[in-house]
Short mmCIF file of C-alpha atoms in Angstrom, two decimals:
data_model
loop_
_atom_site.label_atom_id
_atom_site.label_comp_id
_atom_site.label_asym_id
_atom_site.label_seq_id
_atom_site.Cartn_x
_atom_site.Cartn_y
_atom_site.Cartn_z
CA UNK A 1 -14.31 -5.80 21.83
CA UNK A 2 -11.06 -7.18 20.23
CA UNK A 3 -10.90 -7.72 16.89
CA UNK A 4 -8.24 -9.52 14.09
CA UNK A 5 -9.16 -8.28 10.73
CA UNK A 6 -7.31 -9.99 8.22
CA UNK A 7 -7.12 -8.11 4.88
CA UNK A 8 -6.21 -9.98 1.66
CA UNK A 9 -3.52 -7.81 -0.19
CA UNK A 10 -3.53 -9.15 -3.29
CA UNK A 11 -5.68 -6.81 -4.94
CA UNK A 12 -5.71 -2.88 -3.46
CA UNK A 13 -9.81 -3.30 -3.42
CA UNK A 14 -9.42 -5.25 -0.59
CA UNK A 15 -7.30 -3.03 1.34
CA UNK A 16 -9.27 0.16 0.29
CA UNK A 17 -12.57 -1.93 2.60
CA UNK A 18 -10.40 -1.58 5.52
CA UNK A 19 -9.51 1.87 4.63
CA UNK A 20 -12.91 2.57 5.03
CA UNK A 21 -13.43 0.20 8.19
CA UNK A 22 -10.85 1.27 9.93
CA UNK A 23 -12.02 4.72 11.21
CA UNK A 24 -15.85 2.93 11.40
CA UNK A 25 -14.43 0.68 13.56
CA UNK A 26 -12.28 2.88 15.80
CA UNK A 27 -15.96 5.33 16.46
CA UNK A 28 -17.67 2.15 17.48
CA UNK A 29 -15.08 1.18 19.90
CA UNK A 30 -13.50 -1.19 18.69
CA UNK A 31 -9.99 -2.42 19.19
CA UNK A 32 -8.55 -3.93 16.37
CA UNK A 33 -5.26 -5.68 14.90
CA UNK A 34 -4.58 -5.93 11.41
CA UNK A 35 -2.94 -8.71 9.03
CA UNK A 36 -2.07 -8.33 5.18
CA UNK A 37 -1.49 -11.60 3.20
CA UNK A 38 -0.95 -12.16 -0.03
CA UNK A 39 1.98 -9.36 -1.20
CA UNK A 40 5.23 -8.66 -0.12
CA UNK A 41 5.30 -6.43 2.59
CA UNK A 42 7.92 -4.16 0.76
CA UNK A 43 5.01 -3.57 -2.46
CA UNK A 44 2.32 -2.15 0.32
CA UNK A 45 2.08 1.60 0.62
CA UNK A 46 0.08 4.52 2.61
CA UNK A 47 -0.62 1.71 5.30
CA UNK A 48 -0.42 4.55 8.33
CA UNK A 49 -3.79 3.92 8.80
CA UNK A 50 -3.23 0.28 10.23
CA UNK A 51 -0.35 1.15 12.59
CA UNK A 52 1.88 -1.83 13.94
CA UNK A 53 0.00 -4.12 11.59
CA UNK A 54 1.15 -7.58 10.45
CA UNK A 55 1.65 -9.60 7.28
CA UNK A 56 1.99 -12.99 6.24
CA UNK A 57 2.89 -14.77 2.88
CA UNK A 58 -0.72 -16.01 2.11
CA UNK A 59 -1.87 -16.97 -1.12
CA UNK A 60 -1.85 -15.47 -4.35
CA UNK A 61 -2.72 -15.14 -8.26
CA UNK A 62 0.40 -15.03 -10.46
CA UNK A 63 -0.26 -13.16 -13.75
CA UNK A 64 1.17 -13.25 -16.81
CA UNK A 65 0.97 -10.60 -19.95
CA UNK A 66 -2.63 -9.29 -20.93
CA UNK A 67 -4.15 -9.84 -17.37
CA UNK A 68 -3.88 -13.80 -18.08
CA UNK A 69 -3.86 -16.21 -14.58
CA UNK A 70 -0.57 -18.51 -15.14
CA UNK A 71 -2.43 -21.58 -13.49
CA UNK A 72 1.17 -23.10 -13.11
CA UNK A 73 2.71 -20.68 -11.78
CA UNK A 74 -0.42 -20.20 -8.64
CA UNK A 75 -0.42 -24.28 -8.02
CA UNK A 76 3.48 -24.09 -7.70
CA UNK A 77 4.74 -21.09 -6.26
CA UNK A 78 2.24 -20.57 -3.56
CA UNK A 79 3.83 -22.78 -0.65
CA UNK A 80 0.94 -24.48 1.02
CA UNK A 81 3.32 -25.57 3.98
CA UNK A 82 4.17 -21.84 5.00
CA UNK A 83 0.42 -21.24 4.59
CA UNK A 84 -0.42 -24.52 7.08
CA UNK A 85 2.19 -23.01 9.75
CA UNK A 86 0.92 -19.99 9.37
CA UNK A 87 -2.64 -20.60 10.61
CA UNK A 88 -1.41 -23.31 12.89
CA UNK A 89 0.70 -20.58 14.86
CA UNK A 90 -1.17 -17.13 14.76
CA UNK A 91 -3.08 -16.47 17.93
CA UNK A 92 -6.46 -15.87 17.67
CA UNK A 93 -7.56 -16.86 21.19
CA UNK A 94 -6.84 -13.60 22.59
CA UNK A 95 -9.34 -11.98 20.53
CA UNK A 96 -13.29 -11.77 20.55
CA UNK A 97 -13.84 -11.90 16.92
CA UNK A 98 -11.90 -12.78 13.92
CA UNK A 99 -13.09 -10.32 10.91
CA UNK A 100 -11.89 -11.72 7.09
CA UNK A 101 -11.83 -9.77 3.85
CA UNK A 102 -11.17 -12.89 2.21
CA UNK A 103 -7.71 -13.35 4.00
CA UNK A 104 -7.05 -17.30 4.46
CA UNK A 105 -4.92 -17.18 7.02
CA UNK A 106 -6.89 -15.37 9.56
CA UNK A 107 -10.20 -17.03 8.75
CA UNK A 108 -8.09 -20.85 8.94
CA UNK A 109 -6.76 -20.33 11.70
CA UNK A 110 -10.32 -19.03 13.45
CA UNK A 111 -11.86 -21.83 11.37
CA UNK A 112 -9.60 -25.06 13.02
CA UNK A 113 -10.07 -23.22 16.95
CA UNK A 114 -14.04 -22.85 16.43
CA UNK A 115 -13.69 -19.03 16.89
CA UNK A 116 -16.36 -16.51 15.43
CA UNK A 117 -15.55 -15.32 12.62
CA UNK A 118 -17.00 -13.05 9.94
CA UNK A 119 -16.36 -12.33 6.63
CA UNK A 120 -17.28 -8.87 4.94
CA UNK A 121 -15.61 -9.12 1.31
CA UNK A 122 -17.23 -8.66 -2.30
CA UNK A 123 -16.34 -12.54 -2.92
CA UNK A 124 -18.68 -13.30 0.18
CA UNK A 125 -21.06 -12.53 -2.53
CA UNK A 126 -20.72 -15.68 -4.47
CA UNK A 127 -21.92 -17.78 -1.49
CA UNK A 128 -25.27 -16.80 -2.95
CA UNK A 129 -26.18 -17.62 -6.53
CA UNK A 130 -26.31 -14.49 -8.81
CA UNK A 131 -27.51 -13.82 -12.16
CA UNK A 132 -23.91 -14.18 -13.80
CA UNK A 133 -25.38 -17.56 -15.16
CA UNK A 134 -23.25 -20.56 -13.77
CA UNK A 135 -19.99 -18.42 -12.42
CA UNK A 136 -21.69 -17.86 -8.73
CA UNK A 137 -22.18 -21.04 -8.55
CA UNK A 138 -18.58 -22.46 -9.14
CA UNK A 139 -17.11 -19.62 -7.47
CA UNK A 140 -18.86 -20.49 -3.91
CA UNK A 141 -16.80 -23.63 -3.66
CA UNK A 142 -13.63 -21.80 -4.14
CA UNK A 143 -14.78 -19.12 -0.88
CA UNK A 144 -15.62 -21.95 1.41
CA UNK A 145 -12.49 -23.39 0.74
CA UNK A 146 -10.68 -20.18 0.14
CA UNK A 147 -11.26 -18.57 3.28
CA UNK A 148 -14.01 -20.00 5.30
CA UNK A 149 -16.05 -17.79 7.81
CA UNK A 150 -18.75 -18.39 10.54
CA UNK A 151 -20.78 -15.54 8.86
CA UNK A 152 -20.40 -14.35 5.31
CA UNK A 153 -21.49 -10.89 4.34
CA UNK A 154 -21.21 -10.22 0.75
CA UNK A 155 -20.53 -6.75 -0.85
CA UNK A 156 -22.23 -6.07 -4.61
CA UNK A 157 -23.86 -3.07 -6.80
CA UNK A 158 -27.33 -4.92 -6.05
CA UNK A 159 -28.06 -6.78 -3.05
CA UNK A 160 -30.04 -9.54 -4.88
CA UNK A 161 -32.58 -10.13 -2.14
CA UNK A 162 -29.73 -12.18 -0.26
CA UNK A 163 -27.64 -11.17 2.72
CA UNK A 164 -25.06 -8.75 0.81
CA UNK A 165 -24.11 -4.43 0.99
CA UNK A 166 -23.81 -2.15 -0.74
CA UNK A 167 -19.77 -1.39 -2.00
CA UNK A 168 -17.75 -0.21 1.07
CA UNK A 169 -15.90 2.60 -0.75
CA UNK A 170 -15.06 6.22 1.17
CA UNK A 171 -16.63 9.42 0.07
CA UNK A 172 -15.00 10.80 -2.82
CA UNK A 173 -12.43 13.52 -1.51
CA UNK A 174 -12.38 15.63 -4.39
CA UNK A 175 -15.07 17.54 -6.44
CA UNK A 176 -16.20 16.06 -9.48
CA UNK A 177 -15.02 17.13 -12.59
CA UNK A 178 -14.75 15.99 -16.53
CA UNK A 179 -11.32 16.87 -18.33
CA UNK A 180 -12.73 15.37 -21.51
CA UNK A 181 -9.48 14.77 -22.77
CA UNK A 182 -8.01 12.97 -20.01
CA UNK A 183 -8.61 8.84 -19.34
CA UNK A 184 -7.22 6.67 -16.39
CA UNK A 185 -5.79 3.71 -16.84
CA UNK A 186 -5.14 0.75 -14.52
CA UNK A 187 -4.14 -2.35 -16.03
CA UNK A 188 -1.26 -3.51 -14.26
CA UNK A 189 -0.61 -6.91 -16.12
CA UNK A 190 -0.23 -5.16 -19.51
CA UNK A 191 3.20 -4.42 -21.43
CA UNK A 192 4.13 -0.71 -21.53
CA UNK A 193 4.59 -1.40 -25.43
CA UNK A 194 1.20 -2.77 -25.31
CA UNK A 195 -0.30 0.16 -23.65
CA UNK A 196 1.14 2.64 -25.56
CA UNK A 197 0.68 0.53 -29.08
CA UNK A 198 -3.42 0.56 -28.06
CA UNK A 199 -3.16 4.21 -27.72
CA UNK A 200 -0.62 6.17 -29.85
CA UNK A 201 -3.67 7.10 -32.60
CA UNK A 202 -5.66 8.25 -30.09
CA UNK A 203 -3.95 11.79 -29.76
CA UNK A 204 -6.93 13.64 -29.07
CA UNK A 205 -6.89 12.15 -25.11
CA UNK A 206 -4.13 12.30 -22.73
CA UNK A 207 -3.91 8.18 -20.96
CA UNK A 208 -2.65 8.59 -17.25
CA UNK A 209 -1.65 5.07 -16.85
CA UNK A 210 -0.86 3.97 -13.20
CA UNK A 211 1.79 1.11 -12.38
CA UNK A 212 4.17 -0.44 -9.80
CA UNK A 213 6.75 2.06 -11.38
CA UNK A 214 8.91 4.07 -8.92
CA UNK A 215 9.36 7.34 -10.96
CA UNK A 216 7.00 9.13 -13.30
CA UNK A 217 7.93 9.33 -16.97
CA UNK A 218 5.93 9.95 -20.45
CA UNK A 219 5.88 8.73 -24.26
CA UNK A 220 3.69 10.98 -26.25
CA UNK A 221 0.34 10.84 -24.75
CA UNK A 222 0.66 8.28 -22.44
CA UNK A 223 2.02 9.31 -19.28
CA UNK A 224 2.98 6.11 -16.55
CA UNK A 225 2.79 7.24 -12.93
CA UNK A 226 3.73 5.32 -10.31
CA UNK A 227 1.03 3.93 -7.39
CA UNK A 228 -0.22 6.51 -5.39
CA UNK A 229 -4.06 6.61 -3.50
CA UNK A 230 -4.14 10.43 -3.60
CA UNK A 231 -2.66 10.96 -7.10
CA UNK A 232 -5.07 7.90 -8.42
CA UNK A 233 -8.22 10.01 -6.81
CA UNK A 234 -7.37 12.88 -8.06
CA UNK A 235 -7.05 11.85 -11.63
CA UNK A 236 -10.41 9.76 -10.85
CA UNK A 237 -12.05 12.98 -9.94
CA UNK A 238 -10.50 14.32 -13.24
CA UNK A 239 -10.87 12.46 -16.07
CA UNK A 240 -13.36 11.76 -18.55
CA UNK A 241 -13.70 7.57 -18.34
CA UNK A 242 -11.68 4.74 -16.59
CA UNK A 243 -10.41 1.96 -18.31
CA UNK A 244 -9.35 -1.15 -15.95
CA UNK A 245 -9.60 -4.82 -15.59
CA UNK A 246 -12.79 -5.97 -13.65
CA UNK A 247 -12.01 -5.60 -9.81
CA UNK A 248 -15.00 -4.79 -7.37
CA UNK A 249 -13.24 -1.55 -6.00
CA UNK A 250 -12.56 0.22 -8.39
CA UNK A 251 -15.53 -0.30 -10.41
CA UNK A 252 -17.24 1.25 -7.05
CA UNK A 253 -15.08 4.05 -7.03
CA UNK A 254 -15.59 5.04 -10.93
CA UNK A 255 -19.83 4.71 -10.17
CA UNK A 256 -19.34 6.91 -7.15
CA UNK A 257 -17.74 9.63 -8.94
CA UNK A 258 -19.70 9.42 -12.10
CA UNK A 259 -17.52 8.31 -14.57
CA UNK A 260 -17.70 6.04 -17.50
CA UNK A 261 -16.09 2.68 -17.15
CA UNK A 262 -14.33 0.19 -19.83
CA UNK A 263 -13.62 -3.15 -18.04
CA UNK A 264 -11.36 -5.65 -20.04
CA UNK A 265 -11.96 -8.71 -17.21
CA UNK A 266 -8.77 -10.80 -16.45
CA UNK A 267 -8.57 -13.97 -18.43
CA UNK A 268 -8.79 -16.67 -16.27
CA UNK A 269 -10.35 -15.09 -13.17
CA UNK A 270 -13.75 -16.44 -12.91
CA UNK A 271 -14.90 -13.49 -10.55
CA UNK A 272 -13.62 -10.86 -13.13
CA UNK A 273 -15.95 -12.34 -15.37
CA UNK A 274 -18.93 -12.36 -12.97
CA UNK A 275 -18.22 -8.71 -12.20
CA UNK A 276 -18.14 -8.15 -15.71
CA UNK A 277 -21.67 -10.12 -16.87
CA UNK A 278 -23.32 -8.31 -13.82
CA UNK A 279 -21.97 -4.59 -14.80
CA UNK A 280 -22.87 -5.08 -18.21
CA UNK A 281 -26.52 -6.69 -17.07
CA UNK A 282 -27.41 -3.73 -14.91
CA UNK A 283 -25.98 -1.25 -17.62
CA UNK A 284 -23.15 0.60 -15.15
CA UNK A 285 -19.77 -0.41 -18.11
CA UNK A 286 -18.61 -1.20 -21.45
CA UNK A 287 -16.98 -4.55 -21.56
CA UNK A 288 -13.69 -5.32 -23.94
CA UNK A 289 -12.18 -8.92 -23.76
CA UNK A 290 -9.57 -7.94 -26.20
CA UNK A 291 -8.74 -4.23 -27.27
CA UNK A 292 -10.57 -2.49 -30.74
CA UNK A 293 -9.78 0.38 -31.56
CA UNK A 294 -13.49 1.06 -33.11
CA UNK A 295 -15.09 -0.34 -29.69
CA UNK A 296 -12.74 2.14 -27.71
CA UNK A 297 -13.21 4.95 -30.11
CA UNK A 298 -17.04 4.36 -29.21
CA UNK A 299 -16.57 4.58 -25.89
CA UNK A 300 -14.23 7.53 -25.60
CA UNK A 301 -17.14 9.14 -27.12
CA UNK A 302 -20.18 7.80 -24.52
CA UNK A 303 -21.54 10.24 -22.37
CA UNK A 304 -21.21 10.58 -18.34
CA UNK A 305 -23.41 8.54 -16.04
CA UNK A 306 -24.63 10.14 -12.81
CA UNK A 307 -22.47 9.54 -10.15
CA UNK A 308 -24.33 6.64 -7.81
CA UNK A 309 -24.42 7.67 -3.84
CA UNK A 310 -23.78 4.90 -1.52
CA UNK A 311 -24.99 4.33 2.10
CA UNK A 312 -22.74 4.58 5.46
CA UNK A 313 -22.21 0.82 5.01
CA UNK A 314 -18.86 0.89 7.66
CA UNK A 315 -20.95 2.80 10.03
CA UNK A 316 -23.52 0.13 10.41
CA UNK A 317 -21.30 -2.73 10.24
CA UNK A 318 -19.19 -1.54 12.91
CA UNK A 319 -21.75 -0.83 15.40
CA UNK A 320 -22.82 -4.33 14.44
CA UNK A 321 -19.68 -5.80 15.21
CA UNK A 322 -19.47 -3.96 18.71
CA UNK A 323 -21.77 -5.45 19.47
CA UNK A 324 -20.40 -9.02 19.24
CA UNK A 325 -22.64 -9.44 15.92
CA UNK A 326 -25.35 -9.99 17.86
CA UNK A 327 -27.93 -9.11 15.44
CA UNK A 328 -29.11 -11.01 12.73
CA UNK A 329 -27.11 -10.36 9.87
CA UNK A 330 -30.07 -10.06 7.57
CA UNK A 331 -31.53 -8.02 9.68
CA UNK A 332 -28.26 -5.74 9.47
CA UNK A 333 -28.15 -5.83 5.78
CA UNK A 334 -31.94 -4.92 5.40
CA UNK A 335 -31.30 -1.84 7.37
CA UNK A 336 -28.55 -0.50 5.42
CA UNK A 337 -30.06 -0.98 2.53
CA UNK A 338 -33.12 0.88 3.65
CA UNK A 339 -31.42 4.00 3.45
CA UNK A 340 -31.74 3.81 -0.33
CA UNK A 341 -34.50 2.14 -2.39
CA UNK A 342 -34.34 -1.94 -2.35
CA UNK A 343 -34.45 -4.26 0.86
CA UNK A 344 -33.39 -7.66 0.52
CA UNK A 345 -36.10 -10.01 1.26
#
């Protein structure tokens, strides 16, 4: 079995799924070729893992200050015509199976030559309609369009009784531990000055804030560190509470370790605000649209959840997709699921 796994880059939640597919994939056989779209090859990191992988220019967000989509800026400066050439020319026809996490050019270009193709991706979730009132619903039209696949395969907190996993997050590498006084932060699309404005009274905590920075430096209890995956984890493992925008991964990875979680969603990014109705409806974060300092004061004092144990979910979707997907998908989902309580109907 030969597989193309496209991999949207945009976010790092997307590449962390084939972090954890890759090795799933390689047990169950399976030969596979990777493609990042969506960032500039120079801004990816710690991509060993995929070898002699490709990238292409994809599509994108474009942000502006306090986590804000610039619609302008995403209609103009995303070139449709490199996108067009881009799925007209990749080769797909010398593979078995195209697999999408929400990557357009891979799942175009399997789309327009009637090749298989599925799509395992938290926004595969939206093709059903959740209880995040009316957002589910407008988001599905954006997917289809977005990055069309022959089977969808959503990835949630709660399967919903439809055809979507559990989060596809690793095992946490480190032991769990609670530095009360320490908080990670990940809010990329916010101003230094902004950052360490919202913080400066707070001088009881130390705020590990992690950037696109290339060197680590620190103004009084804020300390900026630049991306890493094994610094991030072990400050994860660390700290007392995480305080990021709304993204599907690392909302996983903060549940798995047990560790509170404020969520200010990105203006502007209809999922974020899904993510964020849904975590707030089934109690697992704090929500902020703007900063308080009362609200975060409150929540700097919250206690610690349990940590939440999720299933092998890249163990059974490999095997699944060595074997050509043969199964039923529901049938696949039900099973995973059944390693914990709640089977989708």
């Amino acid at each position: 079995m030969k597989v193309l796994y496209g991999v949207q880059a945009t976010g790092n939640g997307h590449i962390t799924r084939a972090r954890v597919m890759a090795p799933a994939l390689k047990q169950a056989g399976v030969d596979v070729d990777y493609l990042f779209s969506g960032r500039p090859a120079d801004e990816l990191f710690d991509m060993e893992l995929f070898g002699d992988y490709q990238t292409r220019r994809g599509l994108t967000f474009y942000m502006g200050e306090g986590a804000k989509v610039k619609s302008w800026d995403t209609l103009t400066r995303n070139s449709l015509s490199t996108l067009i050439r881009d799925m007209k020319s990749l080769d797909v026809q010398s593979y078995d199976l195209i697999l999408s996490d929400f990557e357009p050019v891979t799942a175009w270009a399997a789309k327009l030559r009637g090749k298989k193709s599925i799509g395992i991706a938290h926004q595969y979730a939206f093709m059903h309609k959740l209880p995040d009132g009316w957002r589910s619903l407008m988001l599905r039209l954006g997917v289809q369009i977005f990055a069309p696949v022959t089977i969808p395969v959503g990835v949630h907190w709660d399967h919903f009784n439809r055809t979507i996993v559990p989060p596809l997050i690793s095992p946490p590498q480190y032991s769990r531990t609670i530095d009360e006084g320490l908080v990670l932060v990940y809010l990329p699309f916010e101003t230094d000055e902004t950052l360490i404005d919202w913080f400066a009274s707070f001088t009881d905590y130390r705020f590990h804030v992690y950037s696109k920075r290339s060197f680590a430096h620190s103004i009084n209890n804020v300390h900026f560190k630049p991306l890493s995956r094994a610094g991030f984890e072990q400050d994860l493992a660390a700290c007392s509470g995480v305080f990021s925008n709304c993204g599907f991964g690392l909302a996983s990875e903060t549940m798995q370790y047990g560790k509170k979680f404020l969520t200010k969603p990105m203006q502007g990014q209809s999922e974020q605000r899904s993510n964020a109705i849904l975590l707030d409806r089934l109690q697992l974060a704090t929500v902020m649209d703007d900063f308080q300092p009362r609200d975060f004061q409150h929540w700097l004092e919250k206690p610690q959840p349990e940590p939440q144990l999720f299933q092998d979910v890249a163990g059974g979707l490999a095997k699944w997709i060595a074997g050509d997907c043969s199964e039923p998908a529901s049938d696949v989902v039900r099973s995973i699921w059944g390693l914990s309580t709640g089977v989708p109907a």
